[in-house]
Amino acid sequence: MKKRSLLGKAPAAPYLVWSVLFIIAPLIFVAYYAFTDKNGNFTTANFGSLATAEYAEIFLRSACFAFLATIICLVIAYPVAYYISKTKPKTQKILMVLVMLPMWMNFLIRTYSWMAILEDTGLLNTALGYIGLGPYHMINTSGAVILGMVYNFLPYMILPIYTSLSKLDPRLVEASADLGCNATRTLFHVILPLSRSGIISGITMVFVPSISTFYISQKLGGGKFDLIGDTIERQFQTAYNYNLGSAISFVLMILIILSMTVMNRFGEEEGGMVA
Amino acid sequence: MEKNKIIELKQIVKEFDGERVLDSIDIDIFDKEFVTLLGPSGCGKTTMLRIIGGFVKADSGELWFDGKEISDVPPYKRHVNTVFQKYALFPHLNVYDNIAFGLRLKKMPEKEIYDKVEEMLAMVNLKGFEKRNVNLLSGGQQQRVAIARALINSPRVLLLDEPLGALDLKLRKDMQNELKNIQQKTGITFIYVTHDQEEALSMSDKVVVMANGQIQQIGSPTDIYNEPVNAFVADFIGESNILDGEMLCDYRVKFAGAEFDCLDKGFDKNEKVDVVVRPEDVDVVPVEKGMLSGVITSVTFKGVHYEIIVSVGGFKWMIQTTDYAGPGQKIGLYIEPDAIHIMKKSEFSNMFGDYSTYSEEMEHLSDLTEEDE
């Protein structure tokens, strides 16, 4: 019996090795550095030094930006995903490739391109100039940073929502109309509740990278809008303070776990649609 | 009292991708009737139901409801509810909330909704199932929820799209009885789509037999069975031996090389006709007493009776008899005048009614009875 169960588990071995090497071990390192000082002695001082107004602002700003980017992504992605799910199967495939297309390019290049578009003498202002508008100051604003997040993470919102909408049985929409719902009511009573699992995974997949992102803010925000990701990067790359960097990472991780728990609670109520 | 027309279809035409699925359909459906639309897959019966429900719009023609044209009225404004083929219960709602769905939209007070839901649950024998997850119910239970969800809105007309198709035979029989009882109790007009002729015969007040987008025959189950208008109806409803015949004069017909008395009249002299003889109406007698004689080619035991295939001059008859006779045996056939039914020739003549390719025909039939669409 025991032999058999070992054999049964054998196919999972590569994944287990992978998890231990690249997920568990780094987590242990992060925790180790977060709770030690430069000499390797146990301390909670790293966390203590985070309790400043400066860090509070960074955390709050990151959370706000990520929240806004997530909401904007949701508002844009839902109608897009709905529209795509209603087209013919062939068109659906083409449109989904178009949605994914930007992801084939490097993240840095995409963000650089937005710099060129948003600069005071950039593409957008030049184009607007031709029709007698502007120039507008767009680069190095909070709006530009959020735009960068929305642009980069939008496909992660469209994809899961599209998946849940394309699985929606059209007969349920008919049944809803049959029982007295007009189009708006069908949307709120049937379509939205049944695509909730997609919405929740979309929110998670946009919020988590948004709150921990770096680089977008440096390039599109001109360094004026420090986010958690940038701060962590700086601790490792410039300040060489692995202990503080790890402590920030650790706090961020706790925050993300907390917000995901809340999201999942929200998803689970009223019977297991989030599977 | 004059019966009240509740639904009228006038010259309804519907094409999908250039293929005509409904060809000038005219039909009146009366209040409190149990009407069955019966036909093989692709005959247009489901499309017709969906036009009445408002999910499909006819290309031309008019749909009237209780004296008013409703061709352009959206489904949510029609006094019609539907029990969908695969139930289409809302998976995010429990049994109670599924059934209450329609009433909540009407902003009915929760107390009244509660009473009505309980009443519906009692009617479909699902008391105590309020909080159950609909995804975990059996097919029969889901079916009952679907019926309750539709009926609670007190529709004038209930549309049922092959509602029992996914249930096993025993459950299907029980549900047939239940549906019939509910229809009689509530007095709601039922329009029922099925490809199962037995179901149609046992439940309906009126059967509408459809083929190729056209109505072949409308009538009571007994009319449809005893007086089919053409070879298609005769073959689709029950088993039939359908032979080429010639009407010699009133009450006298010639087929299978012999002459027979019959009860039909009003045909031209020597008019070519289709003759229907039901397998259960043929008596097996000794050869010398038979009006026809033939050799048994196969025998199948069916429980209540034997089903034997008899070759009479090359034409294979199906006969149902309780007396056993073995393959190879020569027997006589005796046919009473009232067992013979004469039909005009139609586009379906010579397509059905010979059992020489019996097994192949069964395959063909099972192809036909596959789900619509």
mmCIF file of N, CA and C in Angstrom, chain A residues 138-248:
data_model
loop_
_atom_site.group_PDB
_atom_site.id
_atom_site.type_symbol
_atom_site.label_atom_id
_atom_site.label_comp_id
_atom_site.label_asym_id
_atom_site.label_seq_id
_atom_site.Cartn_x
_atom_site.Cartn_y
_atom_site.Cartn_z
ATOM 1 N N MET A 138 1.383 65.482 -18.985
ATOM 2 C CA MET A 138 0.856 64.158 -18.617
ATOM 3 C C MET A 138 1.894 63.279 -17.952
ATOM 4 N N ILE A 139 3.120 63.336 -18.467
ATOM 5 C CA ILE A 139 4.156 62.473 -17.892
ATOM 6 C C ILE A 139 4.478 62.968 -16.481
ATOM 7 N N ASN A 140 4.969 62.059 -15.657
ATOM 8 C CA ASN A 140 5.342 62.395 -14.277
ATOM 9 C C ASN A 140 4.165 62.857 -13.429
ATOM 10 N N THR A 141 2.965 62.330 -13.723
ATOM 11 C CA THR A 141 1.810 62.606 -12.868
ATOM 12 C C THR A 141 1.328 61.275 -12.294
ATOM 13 N N SER A 142 0.499 61.360 -11.260
ATOM 14 C CA SER A 142 -0.040 60.120 -10.696
ATOM 15 C C SER A 142 -0.905 59.407 -11.737
ATOM 16 N N GLY A 143 -1.588 60.197 -12.558
ATOM 17 C CA GLY A 143 -2.422 59.614 -13.620
ATOM 18 C C GLY A 143 -1.601 58.742 -14.548
ATOM 19 N N ALA A 144 -0.415 59.209 -14.880
ATOM 20 C CA ALA A 144 0.438 58.454 -15.798
ATOM 21 C C ALA A 144 0.841 57.122 -15.173
ATOM 22 N N VAL A 145 1.113 57.141 -13.866
ATOM 23 C CA VAL A 145 1.509 55.901 -13.189
ATOM 24 C C VAL A 145 0.349 54.901 -13.225
ATOM 25 N N ILE A 146 -0.846 55.406 -12.899
ATOM 26 C CA ILE A 146 -2.006 54.508 -12.892
ATOM 27 C C ILE A 146 -2.299 54.003 -14.305
ATOM 28 N N LEU A 147 -2.158 54.909 -15.285
ATOM 29 C CA LEU A 147 -2.336 54.486 -16.678
ATOM 30 C C LEU A 147 -1.382 53.347 -17.015
ATOM 31 N N GLY A 148 -0.133 53.486 -16.570
ATOM 32 C CA GLY A 148 0.846 52.440 -16.831
ATOM 33 C C GLY A 148 0.423 51.117 -16.228
ATOM 34 N N MET A 149 -0.120 51.158 -15.025
ATOM 35 C CA MET A 149 -0.591 49.917 -14.375
ATOM 36 C C MET A 149 -1.769 49.319 -15.152
ATOM 37 N N VAL A 150 -2.720 50.195 -15.490
ATOM 38 C CA VAL A 150 -3.904 49.709 -16.203
ATOM 39 C C VAL A 150 -3.480 49.069 -17.511
ATOM 40 N N TYR A 151 -2.611 49.780 -18.240
ATOM 41 C CA TYR A 151 -2.200 49.257 -19.540
ATOM 42 C C TYR A 151 -1.515 47.903 -19.395
ATOM 43 N N ASN A 152 -0.622 47.809 -18.426
ATOM 44 C CA ASN A 152 0.158 46.581 -18.299
ATOM 45 C C ASN A 152 -0.650 45.396 -17.781
ATOM 46 N N PHE A 153 -1.633 45.677 -16.922
ATOM 47 C CA PHE A 153 -2.311 44.559 -16.260
ATOM 48 C C PHE A 153 -3.725 44.286 -16.768
ATOM 49 N N LEU A 154 -4.203 45.120 -17.704
ATOM 50 C CA LEU A 154 -5.570 44.937 -18.226
ATOM 51 C C LEU A 154 -5.848 43.521 -18.757
ATOM 52 N N PRO A 155 -4.915 42.919 -19.513
ATOM 53 C CA PRO A 155 -5.208 41.576 -20.025
ATOM 54 C C PRO A 155 -5.500 40.569 -18.914
ATOM 55 N N TYR A 156 -4.867 40.764 -17.743
ATOM 56 C CA TYR A 156 -5.096 39.827 -16.634
ATOM 57 C C TYR A 156 -6.512 39.959 -16.069
ATOM 58 N N MET A 157 -7.152 41.092 -16.341
ATOM 59 C CA MET A 157 -8.537 41.268 -15.920
ATOM 60 C C MET A 157 -9.490 40.717 -16.977
ATOM 61 N N ILE A 158 -9.158 41.004 -18.249
ATOM 62 C CA ILE A 158 -10.052 40.567 -19.338
ATOM 63 C C ILE A 158 -10.114 39.043 -19.394
ATOM 64 N N LEU A 159 -8.953 38.411 -19.273
ATOM 65 C CA LEU A 159 -8.876 36.966 -19.479
ATOM 66 C C LEU A 159 -9.812 36.152 -18.575
ATOM 67 N N PRO A 160 -9.721 36.292 -17.251
ATOM 68 C CA PRO A 160 -10.609 35.464 -16.412
ATOM 69 C C PRO A 160 -12.095 35.837 -16.558
ATOM 70 N N ILE A 161 -12.382 37.119 -16.777
ATOM 71 C CA ILE A 161 -13.791 37.502 -16.940
ATOM 72 C C ILE A 161 -14.341 36.916 -18.240
ATOM 73 N N TYR A 162 -13.520 37.001 -19.290
ATOM 74 C CA TYR A 162 -13.945 36.413 -20.564
ATOM 75 C C TYR A 162 -14.200 34.916 -20.393
ATOM 76 N N THR A 163 -13.309 34.239 -19.678
ATOM 77 C CA THR A 163 -13.463 32.802 -19.483
ATOM 78 C C THR A 163 -14.782 32.485 -18.788
ATOM 79 N N SER A 164 -15.096 33.226 -17.724
ATOM 80 C CA SER A 164 -16.337 32.899 -17.015
ATOM 81 C C SER A 164 -17.562 33.287 -17.839
ATOM 82 N N LEU A 165 -17.474 34.364 -18.609
ATOM 83 C CA LEU A 165 -18.629 34.754 -19.423
ATOM 84 C C LEU A 165 -18.849 33.791 -20.584
ATOM 85 N N SER A 166 -17.753 33.261 -21.144
ATOM 86 C CA SER A 166 -17.947 32.369 -22.289
ATOM 87 C C SER A 166 -18.493 31.022 -21.838
ATOM 88 N N LYS A 167 -18.363 30.730 -20.537
ATOM 89 C CA LYS A 167 -18.928 29.472 -20.028
ATOM 90 C C LYS A 167 -20.388 29.627 -19.619
ATOM 91 N N LEU A 168 -20.877 30.873 -19.639
ATOM 92 C CA LEU A 168 -22.246 31.136 -19.196
ATOM 93 C C LEU A 168 -23.234 30.538 -20.205
ATOM 94 N N ASP A 169 -24.140 29.715 -19.730
ATOM 95 C CA ASP A 169 -25.124 29.076 -20.591
ATOM 96 C C ASP A 169 -26.127 30.121 -21.107
ATOM 97 N N PRO A 170 -26.205 30.310 -22.427
ATOM 98 C CA PRO A 170 -27.136 31.323 -22.956
ATOM 99 C C PRO A 170 -28.586 31.045 -22.560
ATOM 100 N N ARG A 171 -28.878 29.784 -22.232
ATOM 101 C CA ARG A 171 -30.253 29.463 -21.809
ATOM 102 C C ARG A 171 -30.602 30.154 -20.496
ATOM 103 N N LEU A 172 -29.579 30.414 -19.667
ATOM 104 C CA LEU A 172 -29.850 31.091 -18.395
ATOM 105 C C LEU A 172 -30.296 32.525 -18.647
ATOM 106 N N VAL A 173 -29.721 33.139 -19.664
ATOM 107 C CA VAL A 173 -30.124 34.496 -20.023
ATOM 108 C C VAL A 173 -31.553 34.465 -20.565
ATOM 109 N N GLU A 174 -31.849 33.440 -21.359
ATOM 110 C CA GLU A 174 -33.221 33.296 -21.859
ATOM 111 C C GLU A 174 -34.186 33.053 -20.706
ATOM 112 N N ALA A 175 -33.779 32.188 -19.776
ATOM 113 C CA ALA A 175 -34.653 31.884 -18.639
ATOM 114 C C ALA A 175 -34.940 33.152 -17.853
ATOM 115 N N SER A 176 -33.935 33.991 -17.706
ATOM 116 C CA SER A 176 -34.097 35.231 -16.968
ATOM 117 C C SER A 176 -35.092 36.151 -17.679
ATOM 118 N N ALA A 177 -34.967 36.256 -18.994
ATOM 119 C CA ALA A 177 -35.924 37.061 -19.765
ATOM 120 C C ALA A 177 -37.319 36.463 -19.657
ATOM 121 N N ASP A 178 -37.372 35.138 -19.701
ATOM 122 C CA ASP A 178 -38.648 34.433 -19.625
ATOM 123 C C ASP A 178 -39.356 34.729 -18.306
ATOM 124 N N LEU A 179 -38.580 34.889 -17.244
ATOM 125 C CA LEU A 179 -39.171 35.095 -15.919
ATOM 126 C C LEU A 179 -39.389 36.571 -15.614
ATOM 127 N N GLY A 180 -39.112 37.453 -16.575
ATOM 128 C CA GLY A 180 -39.495 38.843 -16.401
ATOM 129 C C GLY A 180 -38.371 39.853 -16.317
ATOM 130 N N CYS A 181 -37.127 39.444 -16.583
ATOM 131 C CA CYS A 181 -36.020 40.401 -16.511
ATOM 132 C C CYS A 181 -35.806 41.066 -17.862
ATOM 133 N N ASN A 182 -35.708 42.403 -17.865
ATOM 134 C CA ASN A 182 -35.231 43.054 -19.081
ATOM 135 C C ASN A 182 -33.701 42.942 -19.084
ATOM 136 N N ALA A 183 -33.061 43.547 -20.107
ATOM 137 C CA ALA A 183 -31.618 43.333 -20.273
ATOM 138 C C ALA A 183 -30.826 43.787 -19.044
ATOM 139 N N THR A 184 -31.166 44.945 -18.484
ATOM 140 C CA THR A 184 -30.416 45.467 -17.336
ATOM 141 C C THR A 184 -30.555 44.536 -16.143
ATOM 142 N N ARG A 185 -31.795 44.128 -15.880
ATOM 143 C CA ARG A 185 -32.009 43.251 -14.729
ATOM 144 C C ARG A 185 -31.326 41.911 -14.926
ATOM 145 N N THR A 186 -31.341 41.392 -16.147
ATOM 146 C CA THR A 186 -30.636 40.139 -16.417
ATOM 147 C C THR A 186 -29.154 40.301 -16.103
ATOM 148 N N LEU A 187 -28.595 41.474 -16.466
ATOM 149 C CA LEU A 187 -27.178 41.724 -16.181
ATOM 150 C C LEU A 187 -26.920 41.637 -14.680
ATOM 151 N N PHE A 188 -27.770 42.284 -13.877
ATOM 152 C CA PHE A 188 -27.498 42.341 -12.444
ATOM 153 C C PHE A 188 -27.927 41.080 -11.694
ATOM 154 N N HIS A 189 -28.983 40.419 -12.169
ATOM 155 C CA HIS A 189 -29.481 39.248 -11.437
ATOM 156 C C HIS A 189 -28.839 37.950 -11.883
ATOM 157 N N VAL A 190 -28.357 37.897 -13.125
ATOM 158 C CA VAL A 190 -27.865 36.621 -13.640
ATOM 159 C C VAL A 190 -26.421 36.705 -14.132
ATOM 160 N N ILE A 191 -26.153 37.620 -15.050
ATOM 161 C CA ILE A 191 -24.836 37.601 -15.704
ATOM 162 C C ILE A 191 -23.724 37.991 -14.729
ATOM 163 N N LEU A 192 -23.911 39.095 -14.008
ATOM 164 C CA LEU A 192 -22.864 39.508 -13.056
ATOM 165 C C LEU A 192 -22.626 38.464 -11.961
ATOM 166 N N PRO A 193 -23.686 37.984 -11.286
ATOM 167 C CA PRO A 193 -23.425 36.971 -10.246
ATOM 168 C C PRO A 193 -22.724 35.731 -10.792
ATOM 169 N N LEU A 194 -23.070 35.330 -12.031
ATOM 170 C CA LEU A 194 -22.479 34.112 -12.564
ATOM 171 C C LEU A 194 -21.069 34.323 -13.086
ATOM 172 N N SER A 195 -20.643 35.573 -13.244
ATOM 173 C CA SER A 195 -19.262 35.788 -13.675
ATOM 174 C C SER A 195 -18.421 36.274 -12.504
ATOM 175 N N ARG A 196 -18.953 36.141 -11.289
ATOM 176 C CA ARG A 196 -18.256 36.645 -10.120
ATOM 177 C C ARG A 196 -16.888 35.994 -9.936
ATOM 178 N N SER A 197 -16.820 34.694 -10.199
ATOM 179 C CA SER A 197 -15.519 34.035 -10.024
ATOM 180 C C SER A 197 -14.484 34.674 -10.945
ATOM 181 N N GLY A 198 -14.892 35.004 -12.172
ATOM 182 C CA GLY A 198 -13.971 35.654 -13.106
ATOM 183 C C GLY A 198 -13.578 37.034 -12.622
ATOM 184 N N ILE A 199 -14.551 37.774 -12.099
ATOM 185 C CA ILE A 199 -14.277 39.123 -11.603
ATOM 186 C C ILE A 199 -13.272 39.044 -10.453
ATOM 187 N N ILE A 200 -13.487 38.089 -9.558
ATOM 188 C CA ILE A 200 -12.610 37.996 -8.387
ATOM 189 C C ILE A 200 -11.200 37.591 -8.784
ATOM 190 N N SER A 201 -11.071 36.621 -9.702
ATOM 191 C CA SER A 201 -9.689 36.296 -10.084
ATOM 192 C C SER A 201 -9.067 37.458 -10.836
ATOM 193 N N GLY A 202 -9.875 38.172 -11.629
ATOM 194 C CA GLY A 202 -9.350 39.337 -12.337
ATOM 195 C C GLY A 202 -8.838 40.388 -11.367
ATOM 196 N N ILE A 203 -9.629 40.665 -10.341
ATOM 197 C CA ILE A 203 -9.228 41.670 -9.348
ATOM 198 C C ILE A 203 -7.927 41.243 -8.677
ATOM 199 N N THR A 204 -7.850 39.970 -8.291
ATOM 200 C CA THR A 204 -6.636 39.484 -7.646
ATOM 201 C C THR A 204 -5.436 39.614 -8.573
ATOM 202 N N MET A 205 -5.649 39.222 -9.846
ATOM 203 C CA MET A 205 -4.526 39.202 -10.777
ATOM 204 C C MET A 205 -4.072 40.598 -11.185
ATOM 205 N N VAL A 206 -4.914 41.612 -10.978
ATOM 206 C CA VAL A 206 -4.493 42.983 -11.274
ATOM 207 C C VAL A 206 -3.991 43.674 -10.009
ATOM 208 N N PHE A 207 -4.698 43.472 -8.907
ATOM 209 C CA PHE A 207 -4.352 44.184 -7.678
ATOM 210 C C PHE A 207 -2.972 43.777 -7.157
ATOM 211 N N VAL A 208 -2.710 42.472 -7.140
ATOM 212 C CA VAL A 208 -1.447 41.999 -6.561
ATOM 213 C C VAL A 208 -0.237 42.535 -7.328
ATOM 214 N N PRO A 209 -0.159 42.386 -8.651
ATOM 215 C CA PRO A 209 1.004 42.977 -9.324
ATOM 216 C C PRO A 209 1.012 44.503 -9.254
ATOM 217 N N SER A 210 -0.163 45.134 -9.199
ATOM 218 C CA SER A 210 -0.189 46.595 -9.149
ATOM 219 C C SER A 210 0.407 47.111 -7.844
ATOM 220 N N ILE A 211 0.057 46.472 -6.754
ATOM 221 C CA ILE A 211 0.508 46.998 -5.460
ATOM 222 C C ILE A 211 1.993 46.730 -5.260
ATOM 223 N N SER A 212 2.537 45.737 -5.946
ATOM 224 C CA SER A 212 3.945 45.406 -5.713
ATOM 225 C C SER A 212 4.826 45.835 -6.880
ATOM 226 N N THR A 213 4.248 46.516 -7.859
ATOM 227 C CA THR A 213 5.035 46.831 -9.054
ATOM 228 C C THR A 213 6.131 47.857 -8.760
ATOM 229 N N PHE A 214 7.179 47.779 -9.511
ATOM 230 C CA PHE A 214 8.191 48.835 -9.481
ATOM 231 C C PHE A 214 8.432 49.240 -10.930
ATOM 232 N N TYR A 215 9.247 50.228 -11.142
ATOM 233 C CA TYR A 215 9.644 50.644 -12.461
ATOM 234 C C TYR A 215 8.594 51.525 -13.148
ATOM 235 N N ILE A 216 7.315 51.115 -13.148
ATOM 236 C CA ILE A 216 6.293 51.937 -13.796
ATOM 237 C C ILE A 216 6.319 53.348 -13.202
ATOM 238 N N SER A 217 6.346 53.398 -11.877
ATOM 239 C CA SER A 217 6.308 54.692 -11.217
ATOM 240 C C SER A 217 7.581 55.495 -11.496
ATOM 241 N N GLN A 218 8.729 54.779 -11.528
ATOM 242 C CA GLN A 218 9.992 55.481 -11.788
ATOM 243 C C GLN A 218 9.990 56.135 -13.157
ATOM 244 N N LYS A 219 9.437 55.420 -14.149
ATOM 245 C CA LYS A 219 9.518 55.920 -15.520
ATOM 246 C C LYS A 219 8.379 56.892 -15.846
ATOM 247 N N LEU A 220 7.168 56.557 -15.403
ATOM 248 C CA LEU A 220 6.030 57.399 -15.791
ATOM 249 C C LEU A 220 5.697 58.428 -14.716
ATOM 250 N N GLY A 221 6.214 58.213 -13.513
ATOM 251 C CA GLY A 221 5.924 59.150 -12.431
ATOM 252 C C GLY A 221 7.102 60.055 -12.110
ATOM 253 N N GLY A 222 8.196 59.862 -12.807
ATOM 254 C CA GLY A 222 9.355 60.720 -12.627
ATOM 255 C C GLY A 222 9.935 60.675 -11.228
ATOM 256 N N GLY A 223 9.751 59.562 -10.526
ATOM 257 C CA GLY A 223 10.326 59.411 -9.196
ATOM 258 C C GLY A 223 9.579 60.181 -8.119
ATOM 259 N N LYS A 224 8.467 60.792 -8.504
ATOM 260 C CA LYS A 224 7.729 61.579 -7.507
ATOM 261 C C LYS A 224 6.779 60.707 -6.691
ATOM 262 N N PHE A 225 6.492 59.535 -7.211
ATOM 263 C CA PHE A 225 5.479 58.706 -6.557
ATOM 264 C C PHE A 225 6.087 57.373 -6.157
ATOM 265 N N ASP A 226 6.784 57.399 -5.055
ATOM 266 C CA ASP A 226 7.436 56.186 -4.586
ATOM 267 C C ASP A 226 6.399 55.130 -4.218
ATOM 268 N N LEU A 227 6.565 53.937 -4.752
ATOM 269 C CA LEU A 227 5.660 52.837 -4.401
ATOM 270 C C LEU A 227 6.458 51.775 -3.649
ATOM 271 N N ILE A 228 5.746 50.831 -3.058
ATOM 272 C CA ILE A 228 6.419 49.815 -2.245
ATOM 273 C C ILE A 228 7.483 49.083 -3.043
ATOM 274 N N GLY A 229 7.101 48.693 -4.272
ATOM 275 C CA GLY A 229 8.029 47.936 -5.111
ATOM 276 C C GLY A 229 9.331 48.680 -5.328
ATOM 277 N N ASP A 230 9.202 49.992 -5.582
ATOM 278 C CA ASP A 230 10.401 50.802 -5.814
ATOM 279 C C ASP A 230 11.260 50.868 -4.558
ATOM 280 N N THR A 231 10.602 51.015 -3.422
ATOM 281 C CA THR A 231 11.331 51.096 -2.158
ATOM 282 C C THR A 231 12.107 49.814 -1.898
ATOM 283 N N ILE A 232 11.461 48.689 -2.135
ATOM 284 C CA ILE A 232 12.137 47.406 -1.924
ATOM 285 C C ILE A 232 13.335 47.306 -2.848
ATOM 286 N N GLU A 233 13.092 47.661 -4.113
ATOM 287 C CA GLU A 233 14.176 47.575 -5.091
ATOM 288 C C GLU A 233 15.375 48.410 -4.632
ATOM 289 N N ARG A 234 15.060 49.608 -4.144
ATOM 290 C CA ARG A 234 16.134 50.512 -3.720
ATOM 291 C C ARG A 234 16.942 49.920 -2.562
ATOM 292 N N GLN A 235 16.233 49.277 -1.618
ATOM 293 C CA GLN A 235 16.929 48.694 -0.470
ATOM 294 C C GLN A 235 17.924 47.632 -0.920
ATOM 295 N N PHE A 236 17.533 46.869 -1.938
ATOM 296 C CA PHE A 236 18.411 45.794 -2.398
ATOM 297 C C PHE A 236 19.482 46.298 -3.348
ATOM 298 N N GLN A 237 19.105 47.202 -4.263
ATOM 299 C CA GLN A 237 20.003 47.591 -5.343
ATOM 300 C C GLN A 237 20.913 48.760 -4.980
ATOM 301 N N THR A 238 20.390 49.713 -4.224
ATOM 302 C CA THR A 238 21.202 50.898 -3.936
ATOM 303 C C THR A 238 21.690 50.939 -2.499
ATOM 304 N N ALA A 239 20.764 50.699 -1.562
ATOM 305 C CA ALA A 239 21.147 50.835 -0.154
ATOM 306 C C ALA A 239 21.818 49.583 0.387
ATOM 307 N N TYR A 240 21.702 48.491 -0.333
ATOM 308 C CA TYR A 240 22.237 47.197 0.106
ATOM 309 C C TYR A 240 21.777 46.833 1.514
ATOM 310 N N ASN A 241 20.591 47.275 1.884
ATOM 311 C CA ASN A 241 20.036 46.917 3.189
ATOM 312 C C ASN A 241 19.023 45.786 2.994
ATOM 313 N N TYR A 242 19.563 44.560 2.882
ATOM 314 C CA TYR A 242 18.717 43.397 2.635
ATOM 315 C C TYR A 242 17.700 43.214 3.756
ATOM 316 N N ASN A 243 18.077 43.562 4.962
ATOM 317 C CA ASN A 243 17.206 43.340 6.112
ATOM 318 C C ASN A 243 15.968 44.214 6.051
ATOM 319 N N LEU A 244 16.163 45.500 5.754
ATOM 320 C CA LEU A 244 15.017 46.398 5.652
ATOM 321 C C LEU A 244 14.160 46.028 4.436
ATOM 322 N N GLY A 245 14.845 45.745 3.305
ATOM 323 C CA GLY A 245 14.113 45.350 2.085
ATOM 324 C C GLY A 245 13.236 44.141 2.352
ATOM 325 N N SER A 246 13.802 43.166 3.072
ATOM 326 C CA SER A 246 13.034 41.956 3.371
ATOM 327 C C SER A 246 11.861 42.268 4.283
ATOM 328 N N ALA A 247 12.089 43.158 5.227
ATOM 329 C CA ALA A 247 11.007 43.512 6.145
ATOM 330 C C ALA A 247 9.846 44.154 5.392
ATOM 331 N N ILE A 248 10.185 45.054 4.444
ATOM 332 C CA ILE A 248 9.117 45.689 3.654
ATOM 333 C C ILE A 248 8.374 44.615 2.848
#
